[in-house]
């Protein structure tokens, strides 16, 4: 009986070229054959005959395999790749044109580093596209340890200079853009602790402490804050989707109460209060860049180049020559040079790119695939939203973050391509990943018994089925 089923399954899988799909197909077909066999046996049919009839009802194995081959074929999302390349080209053209306008000279050689970064980035995207993203699960803790160790090394080198000189990364003694990878690694940590209880939630929250500490002396504090926000969103989704053997309400309280307390304590720090005052409570302050950004919005044309900025002194100036040339000001440049129509087209294209990604993430059958995609897309989204809001000048923060794929080049630019490669890997093979763990209900987080309050932080019975 088992031999006949195995022969049928092997024949089906011979038609499916994607090897990773074979275990899923075999399990699904075998379960269906066994269920149908049991139904025939209950009708009084001999077991051997029941197996033969169940296999016969499945259909010709070659035809079934050919149909499943089309279903489980790796899918390349060419639309996302198109937008990534388009955004990179647009960013390069803007750099070239704006610098030519400012410096009135041929600065083609200046863009060699950007072109090199684009080539390296595309290569890294292709490499990670073919890497199995499920290594996040199989090596989650090891990857986390290596990640934190790398951040710690850079932190120590920048805190304790060598021969009197600090280690410079991207022009400043700081942890490089490693912080942007944290949500992806954090997803692996969440999945590693899947099916466990409240103690796992506490451990996941604690895993955010070291990366935050290692960026406490850097110029990427804003990025760190936004990445922590992304991780909180990921934990919320994991709790809602029953990744942990907990009561959802208690788990969310366990997550949000310490988070809100930490946020309040952080907001009381002097430098944080000052930045919040500048960003929120002093919109009409005398900051030069803020004034330029606000008036750029007011003077922008519907289509075409906007007007000159008039200072309180009566002096007029061109915003392209007045703000430091950085692609963090990309929306400002587009609005000034092309007007509202061009800016809206640009934002609509980028929004479509993100929306397309979220739609594909939602269709993922694997929870690991869904969460990995969400980690990357949420990171792209919060960075872009922060940049666009800051460019308005009405909410202002000096620490602008570049919109992904619009960059001068460098490590951050390449890192965004790596993240995109991981995202494409999810969409390529995510439907062939099977979540093997099922969460088991656990004891209540808190209960009163004989006049005593009992908190089950480390429950004894906390295992998957």
XYZ file of C-alpha atoms in Angstrom:
465
model
C 0.000 0.000 0.000
C 2.679 2.498 1.039
C 4.797 1.475 -1.951
C 1.994 2.313 -4.370
C 1.480 5.727 -2.775
C 5.220 6.445 -2.838
C 5.490 5.506 -6.505
C 2.631 7.826 -7.367
C 4.090 10.720 -5.364
C 7.563 10.229 -6.870
C 6.084 10.255 -10.381
C 4.251 13.498 -9.622
C 7.379 15.147 -8.175
C 9.435 14.154 -11.237
C 7.376 16.692 -13.180
C 8.014 19.509 -10.660
C 11.311 21.210 -11.374
C 11.500 23.233 -8.166
C 12.965 20.777 -5.656
C 11.979 22.827 -2.619
C 8.288 22.276 -3.432
C 8.540 18.469 -3.365
C 8.028 17.982 0.417
C 4.943 20.224 0.422
C 3.422 18.527 -2.625
C 4.120 15.044 -1.263
C 2.573 15.886 2.104
C -0.563 17.432 0.592
C -1.146 14.606 -1.899
C -0.377 11.884 0.636
C -2.830 13.357 3.150
C -5.499 13.519 0.464
C -4.899 9.907 -0.614
C -4.954 8.643 2.983
C -8.168 10.538 3.767
C -9.857 9.197 0.627
C -8.629 5.664 1.402
C -10.126 5.819 4.880
C -13.442 6.994 3.383
C -13.516 4.005 0.999
C -12.642 1.609 3.813
C -15.550 2.931 5.869
C -17.797 2.138 2.906
C -16.709 -1.510 3.198
C -14.026 -1.615 0.513
C -10.877 -3.717 1.139
C -7.896 -1.556 2.077
C -5.750 -2.550 -0.911
C -8.574 -1.795 -3.318
C -9.338 1.431 -1.457
C -5.744 2.642 -1.926
C -5.817 1.814 -5.629
C -9.087 3.662 -6.143
C -7.908 6.672 -4.116
C -4.750 6.917 -6.244
C -6.797 6.469 -9.416
C -9.063 9.369 -8.411
C -6.038 11.629 -8.031
C -5.520 11.479 -11.790
C -2.605 10.772 -14.060
C 0.612 11.572 -12.113
C 2.307 13.176 -15.114
C -0.590 15.569 -15.731
C -0.990 16.320 -12.027
C 2.744 16.990 -11.722
C 2.746 19.266 -14.773
C -0.103 21.320 -13.321
C 1.605 21.589 -9.936
C 4.845 22.562 -11.655
C 3.144 25.701 -12.910
C 1.749 26.437 -9.433
C 5.018 25.952 -7.533
C 7.355 27.485 -10.068
C 9.580 30.221 -8.530
C 8.126 33.619 -9.341
C 10.267 36.645 -10.125
C 8.532 39.932 -9.402
C 9.769 41.885 -12.399
C 7.545 44.855 -11.585
C 9.415 45.479 -8.313
C 12.792 45.095 -10.034
C 11.680 47.580 -12.690
C 10.801 50.191 -10.082
C 14.083 49.701 -8.190
C 16.101 50.261 -11.373
C 13.870 53.198 -12.373
C 14.293 54.898 -8.984
C 18.067 54.417 -9.119
C 18.255 55.958 -12.603
C 16.049 58.896 -11.572
C 18.222 59.480 -8.507
C 21.372 59.447 -10.626
C 19.926 61.871 -13.191
C 18.800 64.258 -10.440
C 22.254 64.199 -8.893
C 23.899 64.970 -12.225
C 21.533 67.754 -13.271
C 21.373 69.494 -9.894
C 25.127 69.429 -9.392
C 25.635 70.778 -12.904
C 23.200 73.581 -12.081
C 25.022 74.397 -8.871
C 28.640 74.049 -9.998
C 28.345 74.962 -13.743
C 30.852 72.317 -14.693
C 31.094 68.765 -15.955
C 31.101 66.661 -12.829
C 30.661 63.259 -14.479
C 33.617 61.797 -12.609
C 31.931 62.624 -9.305
C 29.282 59.996 -10.049
C 31.729 57.139 -10.526
C 31.203 56.041 -6.918
C 27.419 56.101 -7.373
C 27.622 53.992 -10.529
C 29.974 51.565 -8.801
C 27.605 51.336 -5.820
C 24.698 50.679 -8.206
C 26.591 47.846 -9.919
C 27.611 46.320 -6.585
C 24.082 46.783 -5.258
C 22.524 45.024 -8.239
C 24.992 42.175 -7.808
C 24.131 41.857 -4.121
C 20.407 41.948 -4.905
C 20.808 39.077 -7.378
C 22.938 37.134 -4.871
C 20.399 37.435 -2.040
C 17.579 36.722 -4.481
C 18.951 33.187 -4.848
C 19.734 32.706 -1.138
C 17.100 30.813 0.841
C 15.603 33.339 3.243
C 14.553 30.538 5.653
C 18.116 30.522 7.031
C 16.687 33.224 9.309
C 14.859 30.461 11.156
C 17.509 27.770 11.137
C 20.246 30.135 12.346
C 18.259 32.926 14.022
C 20.218 33.121 17.278
C 23.613 32.700 15.600
C 22.799 35.448 13.096
C 21.618 37.720 15.904
C 24.818 37.152 17.899
C 27.011 37.871 14.855
C 24.950 40.962 14.062
C 25.172 42.396 17.576
C 28.885 41.542 17.748
C 29.541 43.460 14.516
C 27.672 46.494 15.865
C 29.551 46.204 19.147
C 32.944 46.140 17.433
C 32.197 49.320 15.491
C 30.798 50.913 18.650
C 33.962 50.141 20.621
C 36.236 51.367 17.834
C 34.356 54.655 17.604
C 34.222 55.124 21.378
C 37.882 54.256 21.922
C 39.943 55.763 19.080
C 42.973 53.998 17.665
C 46.170 56.087 17.862
C 44.026 59.044 18.820
C 41.757 58.793 15.750
C 38.182 57.427 15.790
C 37.018 54.918 13.209
C 35.010 56.752 10.567
C 32.148 55.063 8.735
C 30.363 57.080 6.069
C 32.097 60.249 7.230
C 31.203 59.972 10.915
C 32.251 57.826 13.864
C 29.080 55.772 13.867
C 27.635 52.331 13.509
C 27.146 51.848 9.753
C 23.680 51.207 8.311
C 23.598 47.822 10.054
C 20.645 49.115 12.057
C 18.452 48.906 8.931
C 18.930 45.118 8.844
C 17.664 44.659 12.380
C 13.944 44.101 11.536
C 14.880 41.207 9.225
C 17.047 39.600 11.902
C 14.426 40.357 14.538
C 11.852 38.455 12.463
C 14.084 35.383 12.682
C 14.304 35.808 16.456
C 10.514 36.094 16.720
C 10.033 32.957 14.641
C 12.669 31.095 16.684
C 10.621 31.697 19.850
C 7.336 30.841 18.158
C 4.970 28.622 20.167
C 6.522 29.723 23.455
C 5.001 31.893 26.146
C 5.405 35.232 27.926
C 9.061 34.604 28.702
C 9.727 34.492 24.938
C 8.063 37.886 24.505
C 10.295 39.318 27.212
C 13.394 37.837 25.548
C 12.366 39.272 22.170
C 11.943 42.698 23.736
C 15.322 42.416 25.439
C 16.961 41.523 22.111
C 16.392 45.147 21.045
C 18.458 46.608 23.888
C 22.001 46.043 22.588
C 21.423 47.390 19.046
C 19.847 50.487 20.592
C 22.755 50.965 23.002
C 25.309 50.543 20.216
C 23.688 53.391 18.278
C 23.350 55.701 21.271
C 26.549 57.617 20.395
C 25.941 57.896 16.678
C 24.289 60.144 14.144
C 21.669 57.524 13.300
C 19.516 57.951 16.407
C 16.473 58.775 14.297
C 16.962 55.630 12.219
C 17.315 53.624 15.425
C 14.046 55.057 16.773
C 12.193 54.202 13.555
C 13.636 50.681 13.433
C 12.510 50.046 17.009
C 9.061 51.259 15.935
C 9.114 48.735 13.067
C 10.106 45.949 15.476
C 7.256 46.855 17.829
C 4.880 46.587 14.859
C 6.337 43.175 13.972
C 5.884 41.922 17.533
C 2.306 43.200 17.524
C 1.558 41.329 14.300
C 3.207 38.170 15.667
C 1.075 38.297 18.823
C -2.130 38.930 16.890
C -1.326 36.049 14.527
C -0.907 33.672 17.504
C 2.823 33.101 17.170
C 3.049 32.744 20.948
C 1.161 30.541 23.382
C -0.277 33.519 25.259
C -3.407 35.505 25.852
C -3.288 38.294 23.253
C -4.431 41.085 25.574
C -1.891 40.242 28.281
C 0.867 39.844 25.703
C 0.100 43.235 24.137
C 0.093 44.860 27.574
C 3.415 43.183 28.334
C 4.774 44.679 25.116
C 3.306 48.172 25.206
C 3.511 49.167 28.868
C 7.340 48.899 29.080
C 7.609 50.442 25.603
C 5.538 53.474 26.610
C 7.483 53.851 29.869
C 10.791 53.697 27.984
C 9.463 56.241 25.483
C 8.400 58.638 28.231
C 11.766 58.363 29.986
C 13.575 58.961 26.689
C 11.423 62.004 25.940
C 12.555 63.519 29.263
C 16.221 63.571 28.216
C 17.422 67.157 27.535
C 18.596 66.646 23.944
C 15.395 64.740 23.072
C 13.218 67.490 24.539
C 15.144 70.073 22.558
C 14.689 68.178 19.293
C 10.985 67.662 19.970
C 10.646 71.367 20.682
C 12.312 72.222 17.372
C 10.269 69.648 15.446
C 6.836 70.258 16.962
C 6.550 73.354 19.116
C 8.555 75.904 17.194
C 7.253 75.695 13.605
C 7.920 79.396 12.950
C 11.374 79.445 14.504
C 14.346 81.119 12.901
C 16.010 77.973 11.633
C 17.443 78.708 8.195
C 16.828 75.311 6.536
C 13.321 75.054 7.973
C 12.481 78.498 6.627
C 13.714 77.548 3.150
C 11.773 74.268 3.100
C 8.534 75.883 4.227
C 8.779 78.659 1.673
C 9.712 76.204 -1.056
C 6.316 74.564 -0.465
C 4.582 77.951 -0.561
C 6.369 79.150 -3.703
C 6.096 75.880 -5.671
C 4.391 76.025 -9.056
C 1.721 73.625 -10.247
C 4.041 72.541 -13.065
C 7.540 73.785 -13.693
C 10.168 75.547 -11.630
C 9.108 77.335 -8.479
C 9.870 80.913 -7.544
C 12.799 82.315 -5.604
C 12.723 82.357 -1.819
C 12.430 85.807 -0.232
C 14.174 86.182 3.107
C 12.829 88.510 5.845
C 15.627 90.899 4.902
C 14.215 91.177 1.370
C 17.020 89.199 -0.236
C 15.969 86.559 -2.783
C 17.755 83.283 -3.373
C 17.480 80.002 -5.270
C 16.845 77.068 -2.978
C 19.120 74.818 -5.081
C 22.055 76.998 -4.108
C 20.991 77.539 -0.531
C 20.481 74.134 1.046
C 23.277 71.577 1.335
C 23.177 69.275 -1.672
C 22.046 65.910 -0.364
C 19.493 63.435 -1.679
C 17.804 63.572 1.710
C 16.212 66.683 0.170
C 14.971 64.794 -2.899
C 11.251 65.777 -2.545
C 12.336 69.405 -2.111
C 14.346 69.332 -5.333
C 11.544 67.671 -7.293
C 8.952 70.154 -6.010
C 11.165 73.151 -6.791
C 12.254 72.018 -10.267
C 9.088 70.289 -11.485
C 6.211 71.570 -9.380
C 3.381 69.789 -7.615
C 2.438 67.656 -10.619
C 5.893 66.087 -10.870
C 6.126 65.559 -7.106
C 2.703 63.883 -6.980
C 3.670 61.598 -9.883
C 6.884 60.669 -8.087
C 5.120 59.983 -4.779
C 2.378 58.000 -6.544
C 4.972 55.784 -8.247
C 6.779 55.147 -4.979
C 3.490 54.491 -3.187
C 2.528 52.006 -5.907
C 5.889 50.258 -5.447
C 5.276 49.889 -1.692
C 1.610 48.940 -2.133
C 2.584 46.254 -4.637
C 5.038 44.863 -2.129
C 2.484 44.806 0.708
C -0.055 43.093 -1.563
C 2.442 40.355 -2.450
C 3.352 39.992 1.226
C -0.287 39.531 2.153
C -0.579 36.666 -0.344
C 2.239 34.705 1.290
C 1.093 31.318 2.579
C 4.037 31.047 4.964
C 3.945 33.175 8.099
C 7.740 33.439 8.001
C 7.589 34.720 4.423
C 4.851 37.186 5.316
C 6.718 38.577 8.332
C 10.071 38.813 6.549
C 8.457 40.765 3.729
C 6.656 42.991 6.236
C 9.938 43.707 8.053
C 11.521 45.034 4.858
C 8.481 46.899 3.540
C 7.757 48.566 6.885
C 11.393 49.690 7.054
C 11.196 51.199 3.570
C 7.872 52.844 4.431
C 8.775 54.522 7.728
C 12.061 55.850 6.322
C 10.280 57.311 3.288
C 7.446 58.828 5.341
C 9.940 60.428 7.733
C 11.865 61.913 4.803
C 8.789 63.309 3.063
C 7.395 64.867 6.256
C 10.758 66.405 7.152
C 11.081 67.879 3.646
C 7.893 69.839 4.195
C 9.661 71.928 6.827
C 6.536 72.046 8.968
C 7.759 69.048 10.937
C 11.506 69.346 10.909
C 14.296 67.072 12.033
C 17.935 67.642 11.178
C 18.554 63.914 10.833
C 16.969 63.300 7.432
C 16.867 59.722 6.171
C 17.300 58.915 2.496
C 14.362 57.457 0.603
C 15.456 53.919 -0.353
C 17.124 53.616 -3.788
C 17.723 57.380 -4.112
C 21.224 57.853 -2.823
C 24.733 59.148 -3.464
C 25.954 55.560 -3.292
C 27.873 53.974 -0.448
C 27.045 51.312 2.099
C 23.460 52.419 2.759
C 22.641 52.357 -0.950
C 24.050 48.832 -1.279
C 22.249 47.759 1.885
C 18.879 48.727 0.397
C 19.636 46.478 -2.595
C 20.486 43.621 -0.216
C 17.152 44.094 1.538
C 15.420 44.146 -1.831
C 17.141 40.880 -2.776
C 15.833 39.253 0.419
C 12.336 40.583 -0.347
C 12.465 39.143 -3.871
C 13.676 35.833 -2.421
C 10.582 35.746 -0.206
C 8.273 36.372 -3.154
C 10.197 33.832 -5.255
C 9.944 30.846 -2.907
C 7.759 31.917 0.019
C 4.778 29.850 -1.088
C 6.933 26.718 -0.868
C 7.776 27.278 2.800
C 5.704 25.356 5.305
C 5.247 26.560 8.876
C 5.855 23.435 10.922
C 4.933 24.651 14.385
C 1.415 24.924 15.754
C 0.906 27.010 18.865
C -0.600 25.369 21.898
C -2.793 27.213 24.362
C -1.173 27.999 27.675
C -2.222 28.940 31.180
C -3.493 32.482 31.852
C -0.803 35.119 32.350
C -2.301 36.128 35.710
C -4.807 34.502 38.026
C -5.914 34.640 41.663
C -5.733 31.395 43.578
C -6.385 31.067 47.313
C -5.961 34.797 47.784
C -2.609 34.836 45.919
C -1.823 36.579 42.620
C 0.013 34.115 40.349
C 1.872 35.362 37.248
C 2.774 32.643 34.725
C 5.850 34.255 33.168
C 7.671 30.947 32.736
C 4.946 28.305 32.362
C 5.941 24.663 32.535
C 3.642 23.505 29.773
C 4.619 25.657 26.830
C 5.284 23.497 23.836
C 4.029 23.151 20.286
C 1.888 20.253 19.274
